[in-house]
Amino acid sequence: MFALLFKAFAILLALGLAYVSIKRAVLGSQPKRTEAPSPPSPKPTETIEADDLVRCPSCGTYRPAGQSCSTPGCPARPT
Ligand SMILES: [Zn+2]
C-alpha cells in the first residue's frame, strides 16, 4: 500500500516537472511584449528645432523668428 502511494507520488512529481519544463520552454521562446519597457519618448518641446522658430529666453516657448513673444505672462511679451 505504501509502495503504491510512493509510486503515484513519483509519477505526479515527474508530470509536474515535465509540465514546468515544457511551460518554461514555451514561454522562453516567445518575447515578452507586455513586460518589455517601451523606449522613452523624447520631449516634444525639445524636438522642435525648426529654422524659423526661436526659443523665448524668458518663458522657453517657441515662436516664429522676428515676432515678439505672445505667451501670456511672459516678461518678454510687449505690453
Ligand atoms: Zn516668452
GROMACS .gro file of N, CA, C and O and ligand atoms in nm:
model
  317
    1MET      N    1   0.083  -0.120   0.000
    1MET     CA    2   0.000   0.000   0.000
    1MET      C    3   0.086   0.124   0.000
    1MET      O    4   0.064   0.217  -0.075
    2PHE      N    5   0.187   0.122   0.086
    2PHE     CA    6   0.275   0.238   0.093
    2PHE      C    7   0.357   0.253  -0.035
    2PHE      O    8   0.380   0.365  -0.082
    3ALA      N    9   0.396   0.142  -0.091
    3ALA     CA   10   0.474   0.148  -0.215
    3ALA      C   11   0.389   0.204  -0.329
    3ALA      O   12   0.438   0.277  -0.416
    4LEU      N   13   0.262   0.173  -0.328
    4LEU     CA   14   0.173   0.223  -0.433
    4LEU      C   15   0.157   0.374  -0.422
    4LEU      O   16   0.160   0.447  -0.523
    5LEU      N   17   0.143   0.422  -0.298
    5LEU     CA   18   0.133   0.567  -0.280
    5LEU      C   19   0.262   0.637  -0.323
    5LEU      O   20   0.259   0.743  -0.385
    6PHE      N   21   0.374   0.576  -0.289
    6PHE     CA   22   0.502   0.636  -0.327
    6PHE      C   23   0.517   0.639  -0.478
    6PHE      O   24   0.566   0.738  -0.535
    7LYS      N   25   0.471   0.534  -0.544
    7LYS     CA   26   0.479   0.528  -0.690
    7LYS      C   27   0.391   0.636  -0.754
    7LYS      O   28   0.431   0.705  -0.848
    8ALA      N   29   0.270   0.650  -0.699
    8ALA     CA   30   0.181   0.753  -0.752
    8ALA      C   31   0.239   0.892  -0.730
    8ALA      O   32   0.230   0.980  -0.818
    9PHE      N   33   0.298   0.912  -0.614
    9PHE     CA   34   0.359   1.042  -0.586
    9PHE      C   35   0.474   1.070  -0.681
    9PHE      O   36   0.492   1.183  -0.729
   10ALA      N   37   0.553   0.967  -0.711
   10ALA     CA   38   0.666   0.983  -0.803
   10ALA      C   39   0.616   1.017  -0.943
   10ALA      O   40   0.674   1.101  -1.013
   11ILE      N   41   0.506   0.956  -0.983
   11ILE     CA   42   0.452   0.984  -1.116
   11ILE      C   43   0.400   1.128  -1.123
   11ILE      O   44   0.425   1.201  -1.220
   12LEU      N   45   0.331   1.171  -1.017
   12LEU     CA   46   0.281   1.308  -1.015
   12LEU      C   47   0.396   1.408  -1.015
   12LEU      O   48   0.390   1.513  -1.080
   13LEU      N   49   0.500   1.377  -0.942
   13LEU     CA   50   0.616   1.467  -0.938
   13LEU      C   51   0.683   1.476  -1.075
   13LEU      O   52   0.720   1.586  -1.120
   14ALA      N   53   0.694   1.360  -1.142
   14ALA     CA   54   0.754   1.362  -1.276
   14ALA      C   55   0.667   1.442  -1.373
   14ALA      O   56   0.719   1.519  -1.456
   15LEU      N   57   0.537   1.425  -1.363
   15LEU     CA   58   0.448   1.500  -1.450
   15LEU      C   59   0.458   1.650  -1.421
   15LEU      O   60   0.456   1.733  -1.513
   16GLY      N   61   0.470   1.684  -1.295
   16GLY     CA   62   0.483   1.826  -1.260
   16GLY      C   63   0.610   1.886  -1.315
   16GLY      O   64   0.611   1.996  -1.370
   17LEU      N   65   0.721   1.814  -1.302
   17LEU     CA   66   0.847   1.864  -1.355
   17LEU      C   67   0.843   1.877  -1.507
   17LEU      O   68   0.893   1.975  -1.564
   18ALA      N   69   0.779   1.778  -1.572
   18ALA     CA   70   0.767   1.786  -1.718
   18ALA      C   71   0.682   1.904  -1.759
   18ALA      O   72   0.713   1.976  -1.855
   19TYR      N   73   0.574   1.927  -1.684
   19TYR     CA   74   0.487   2.041  -1.717
   19TYR      C   75   0.561   2.174  -1.699
   19TYR      O   76   0.552   2.263  -1.783
   20VAL      N   77   0.637   2.185  -1.594
   20VAL     CA   78   0.711   2.309  -1.570
   20VAL      C   79   0.816   2.331  -1.678
   20VAL      O   80   0.833   2.443  -1.730
   21SER      N   81   0.886   2.223  -1.716
   21SER     CA   82   0.991   2.239  -1.817
   21SER      C   83   0.931   2.276  -1.952
   21SER      O   84   0.983   2.361  -2.024
   22ILE      N   85   0.818   2.213  -1.987
   22ILE     CA   86   0.754   2.246  -2.115
   22ILE      C   87   0.701   2.390  -2.113
   22ILE      O   88   0.718   2.465  -2.208
   23LYS      N   89   0.642   2.426  -2.004
   23LYS     CA   90   0.587   2.562  -1.994
   23LYS      C   91   0.699   2.667  -2.001
   23LYS      O   92   0.686   2.770  -2.066
   24ARG      N   93   0.809   2.636  -1.935
   24ARG     CA   94   0.922   2.730  -1.938
   24ARG      C   95   0.980   2.742  -2.079
   24ARG      O   96   1.018   2.850  -2.123
   25ALA      N   97   0.986   2.626  -2.149
   25ALA     CA   98   1.039   2.629  -2.287
   25ALA      C   99   0.947   2.708  -2.379
   25ALA      O  100   0.992   2.783  -2.464
   26VAL      N  101   0.816   2.691  -2.361
   26VAL     CA  102   0.722   2.764  -2.446
   26VAL      C  103   0.728   2.913  -2.417
   26VAL      O  104   0.732   2.997  -2.506
   27LEU      N  105   0.731   2.948  -2.290
   27LEU     CA  106   0.734   3.090  -2.254
   27LEU      C  107   0.868   3.153  -2.290
   27LEU      O  108   0.875   3.270  -2.322
   28GLY      N  109   0.974   3.074  -2.287
   28GLY     CA  110   1.105   3.129  -2.317
   28GLY      C  111   1.124   3.159  -2.464
   28GLY      O  112   1.201   3.246  -2.501
   29SER      N  113   1.050   3.088  -2.551
   29SER     CA  114   1.066   3.111  -2.694
   29SER      C  115   0.990   3.233  -2.741
   29SER      O  116   1.018   3.287  -2.846
   30GLN      N  117   0.894   3.276  -2.661
   30GLN     CA  118   0.815   3.392  -2.702
   30GLN      C  119   0.868   3.518  -2.633
   30GLN      O  120   0.899   3.516  -2.515
   31PRO      N  121   0.880   3.626  -2.707
   31PRO     CA  122   0.925   3.751  -2.646
   31PRO      C  123   0.817   3.809  -2.557
   31PRO      O  124   0.700   3.813  -2.594
   32LYS      N  125   0.858   3.855  -2.444
   32LYS     CA  126   0.762   3.914  -2.350
   32LYS      C  127   0.737   4.059  -2.391
   32LYS      O  128   0.815   4.149  -2.361
   33ARG      N  129   0.629   4.078  -2.462
   33ARG     CA  130   0.600   4.212  -2.512
   33ARG      C  131   0.536   4.300  -2.404
   33ARG      O  132   0.551   4.419  -2.407
   34THR      N  133   0.464   4.235  -2.315
   34THR     CA  134   0.394   4.315  -2.216
   34THR      C  135   0.490   4.367  -2.109
   34THR      O  136   0.469   4.474  -2.055
   35GLU      N  137   0.596   4.291  -2.079
   35GLU     CA  138   0.686   4.332  -1.973
   35GLU      C  139   0.804   4.413  -2.026
   35GLU      O  140   0.879   4.469  -1.949
   36ALA      N  141   0.820   4.418  -2.159
   36ALA     CA  142   0.931   4.492  -2.214
   36ALA      C  143   0.906   4.642  -2.199
   36ALA      O  144   0.801   4.691  -2.241
   37PRO      N  145   1.000   4.713  -2.141
   37PRO     CA  146   0.978   4.857  -2.125
   37PRO      C  147   0.990   4.930  -2.258
   37PRO      O  148   1.082   4.905  -2.335
   38SER      N  149   0.896   5.014  -2.284
   38SER     CA  150   0.899   5.090  -2.408
   38SER      C  151   1.004   5.199  -2.400
   38SER      O  152   1.030   5.252  -2.292
   39PRO      N  153   1.069   5.229  -2.511
   39PRO     CA  154   1.171   5.334  -2.508
   39PRO      C  155   1.108   5.467  -2.474
   39PRO      O  156   0.997   5.498  -2.519
   40PRO      N  157   1.176   5.546  -2.394
   40PRO     CA  158   1.117   5.674  -2.354
   40PRO      C  159   1.102   5.768  -2.472
   40PRO      O  160   1.194   5.785  -2.551
   41SER      N  161   0.986   5.823  -2.482
   41SER     CA  162   0.961   5.915  -2.593
   41SER      C  163   1.029   6.049  -2.566
   41SER      O  164   1.030   6.096  -2.453
   42PRO      N  165   1.088   6.108  -2.667
   42PRO     CA  166   1.154   6.237  -2.647
   42PRO      C  167   1.052   6.345  -2.617
   42PRO      O  168   0.938   6.338  -2.658
   43LYS      N  169   1.099   6.443  -2.544
   43LYS     CA  170   1.009   6.553  -2.508
   43LYS      C  171   0.977   6.636  -2.631
   43LYS      O  172   1.067   6.676  -2.705
   44PRO      N  173   0.851   6.662  -2.655
   44PRO     CA  174   0.814   6.735  -2.778
   44PRO      C  175   0.866   6.878  -2.778
   44PRO      O  176   0.888   6.935  -2.882
   45THR      N  177   0.886   6.936  -2.661
   45THR     CA  178   0.931   7.076  -2.658
   45THR      C  179   1.077   7.088  -2.697
   45THR      O  180   1.121   7.194  -2.739
   46GLU      N  181   1.153   6.977  -2.685
   46GLU     CA  182   1.295   6.983  -2.717
   46GLU      C  183   1.324   6.936  -2.859
   46GLU      O  184   1.435   6.949  -2.907
   47THR      N  185   1.224   6.873  -2.924
   47THR     CA  186   1.245   6.824  -3.059
   47THR      C  187   1.210   6.929  -3.163
   47THR      O  188   1.240   6.912  -3.279
   48ILE      N  189   1.147   7.037  -3.121
   48ILE     CA  190   1.110   7.143  -3.217
   48ILE      C  191   1.233   7.230  -3.240
   48ILE      O  192   1.268   7.315  -3.160
   49GLU      N  193   1.300   7.204  -3.349
   49GLU     CA  194   1.421   7.279  -3.381
   49GLU      C  195   1.413   7.326  -3.525
   49GLU      O  196   1.503   7.302  -3.605
   50ALA      N  197   1.307   7.392  -3.561
   50ALA     CA  198   1.294   7.441  -3.698
   50ALA      C  199   1.379   7.567  -3.716
   50ALA      O  200   1.418   7.633  -3.620
   51ASP      N  201   1.405   7.598  -3.841
   51ASP     CA  202   1.490   7.714  -3.868
   51ASP      C  203   1.416   7.845  -3.843
   51ASP      O  204   1.477   7.946  -3.811
   52ASP      N  205   1.285   7.842  -3.862
   52ASP     CA  206   1.210   7.966  -3.848
   52ASP      C  207   1.148   7.981  -3.710
   52ASP      O  208   1.060   8.062  -3.690
   53LEU      N  209   1.195   7.904  -3.616
   53LEU     CA  210   1.144   7.914  -3.480
   53LEU      C  211   1.258   7.950  -3.386
   53LEU      O  212   1.366   7.894  -3.394
   54VAL      N  213   1.233   8.042  -3.298
   54VAL     CA  214   1.331   8.079  -3.197
   54VAL      C  215   1.269   8.056  -3.060
   54VAL      O  216   1.147   8.065  -3.044
   55ARG      N  217   1.354   8.027  -2.966
   55ARG     CA  218   1.304   8.000  -2.832
   55ARG      C  219   1.310   8.128  -2.747
   55ARG      O  220   1.412   8.197  -2.746
   56CYS      N  221   1.202   8.152  -2.679
   56CYS     CA  222   1.197   8.271  -2.595
   56CYS      C  223   1.288   8.249  -2.473
   56CYS      O  224   1.275   8.149  -2.402
   57PRO      N  225   1.381   8.337  -2.447
   57PRO     CA  226   1.470   8.318  -2.332
   57PRO      C  227   1.399   8.340  -2.199
   57PRO      O  228   1.451   8.299  -2.095
   58SER      N  229   1.285   8.401  -2.201
   58SER     CA  230   1.215   8.432  -2.075
   58SER      C  231   1.123   8.319  -2.031
   58SER      O  232   1.124   8.278  -1.916
   59CYS      N  233   1.041   8.268  -2.124
   59CYS     CA  234   0.943   8.165  -2.086
   59CYS      C  235   0.976   8.030  -2.147
   59CYS      O  236   0.922   7.929  -2.104
   60GLY      N  237   1.063   8.024  -2.247
   60GLY     CA  238   1.106   7.896  -2.301
   60GLY      C  239   1.018   7.842  -2.411
   60GLY      O  240   1.044   7.734  -2.462
   61THR      N  241   0.917   7.913  -2.451
   61THR     CA  242   0.832   7.866  -2.559
   61THR      C  243   0.890   7.910  -2.693
   61THR      O  244   0.969   8.004  -2.701
   62TYR      N  245   0.848   7.839  -2.796
   62TYR     CA  246   0.899   7.868  -2.930
   62TYR      C  247   0.802   7.961  -3.004
   62TYR      O  248   0.681   7.947  -2.994
   63ARG      N  249   0.858   8.052  -3.077
   63ARG     CA  250   0.778   8.147  -3.154
   63ARG      C  251   0.847   8.168  -3.287
   63ARG      O  252   0.967   8.142  -3.301
   64PRO      N  253   0.774   8.212  -3.389
   64PRO     CA  254   0.835   8.239  -3.519
   64PRO      C  255   0.940   8.349  -3.507
   64PRO      O  256   0.923   8.445  -3.430
   65ALA      N  257   1.047   8.333  -3.583
   65ALA     CA  258   1.155   8.430  -3.576
   65ALA      C  259   1.107   8.566  -3.625
   65ALA      O  260   1.035   8.577  -3.724
   66GLY      N  261   1.150   8.671  -3.557
   66GLY     CA  262   1.111   8.806  -3.596
   66GLY      C  263   0.985   8.855  -3.529
   66GLY      O  264   0.948   8.971  -3.546
   67GLN      N  265   0.919   8.768  -3.452
   67GLN     CA  266   0.798   8.811  -3.384
   67GLN      C  267   0.823   8.813  -3.234
   67GLN      O  268   0.906   8.739  -3.182
   68SER      N  269   0.749   8.898  -3.168
   68SER     CA  270   0.761   8.906  -3.023
   68SER      C  271   0.685   8.791  -2.958
   68SER      O  272   0.597   8.731  -3.020
   69CYS      N  273   0.721   8.764  -2.834
   69CYS     CA  274   0.659   8.652  -2.765
   69CYS      C  275   0.513   8.684  -2.735
   69CYS      O  276   0.480   8.795  -2.696
   70SER      N  277   0.429   8.586  -2.757
   70SER     CA  278   0.285   8.606  -2.735
   70SER      C  279   0.233   8.521  -2.619
   70SER      O  280   0.112   8.505  -2.605
   71THR      N  281   0.323   8.467  -2.539
   71THR     CA  282   0.279   8.385  -2.429
   71THR      C  283   0.225   8.473  -2.316
   71THR      O  284   0.296   8.567  -2.274
   72PRO      N  285   0.106   8.449  -2.268
   72PRO     CA  286   0.056   8.531  -2.156
   72PRO      C  287   0.141   8.512  -2.031
   72PRO      O  288   0.175   8.400  -1.993
   73GLY      N  289   0.177   8.623  -1.972
   73GLY     CA  290   0.256   8.617  -1.850
   73GLY      C  291   0.405   8.618  -1.874
   73GLY      O  292   0.483   8.615  -1.778
   74CYS      N  293   0.449   8.619  -2.001
   74CYS     CA  294   0.591   8.619  -2.028
   74CYS      C  295   0.648   8.760  -2.008
   74CYS      O  296   0.588   8.858  -2.051
   75PRO      N  297   0.764   8.772  -1.940
   75PRO     CA  298   0.823   8.906  -1.920
   75PRO      C  299   0.865   8.971  -2.051
   75PRO      O  300   0.870   9.094  -2.060
   76ALA      N  301   0.897   8.889  -2.151
   76ALA     CA  302   0.943   8.945  -2.278
   76ALA      C  303   0.827   8.987  -2.368
   76ALA      O  304   0.849   9.038  -2.477
   77ARG      N  305   0.706   8.961  -2.324
   77ARG     CA  306   0.591   8.998  -2.408
   77ARG      C  307   0.569   9.149  -2.402
   77ARG      O  308   0.559   9.206  -2.294
   78PRO      N  309   0.562   9.212  -2.519
   78PRO     CA  310   0.538   9.357  -2.518
   78PRO      C  311   0.396   9.389  -2.475
   78PRO      O  312   0.301   9.323  -2.515
   79THR      N  313   0.385   9.491  -2.397
   79THR     CA  314   0.253   9.529  -2.349
   79THR      C  315   0.190   9.636  -2.437
   79THR      O  316   0.261   9.715  -2.494
   80ZN      ZN  317   0.818   8.441  -2.384
   0.00000   0.00000   0.00000
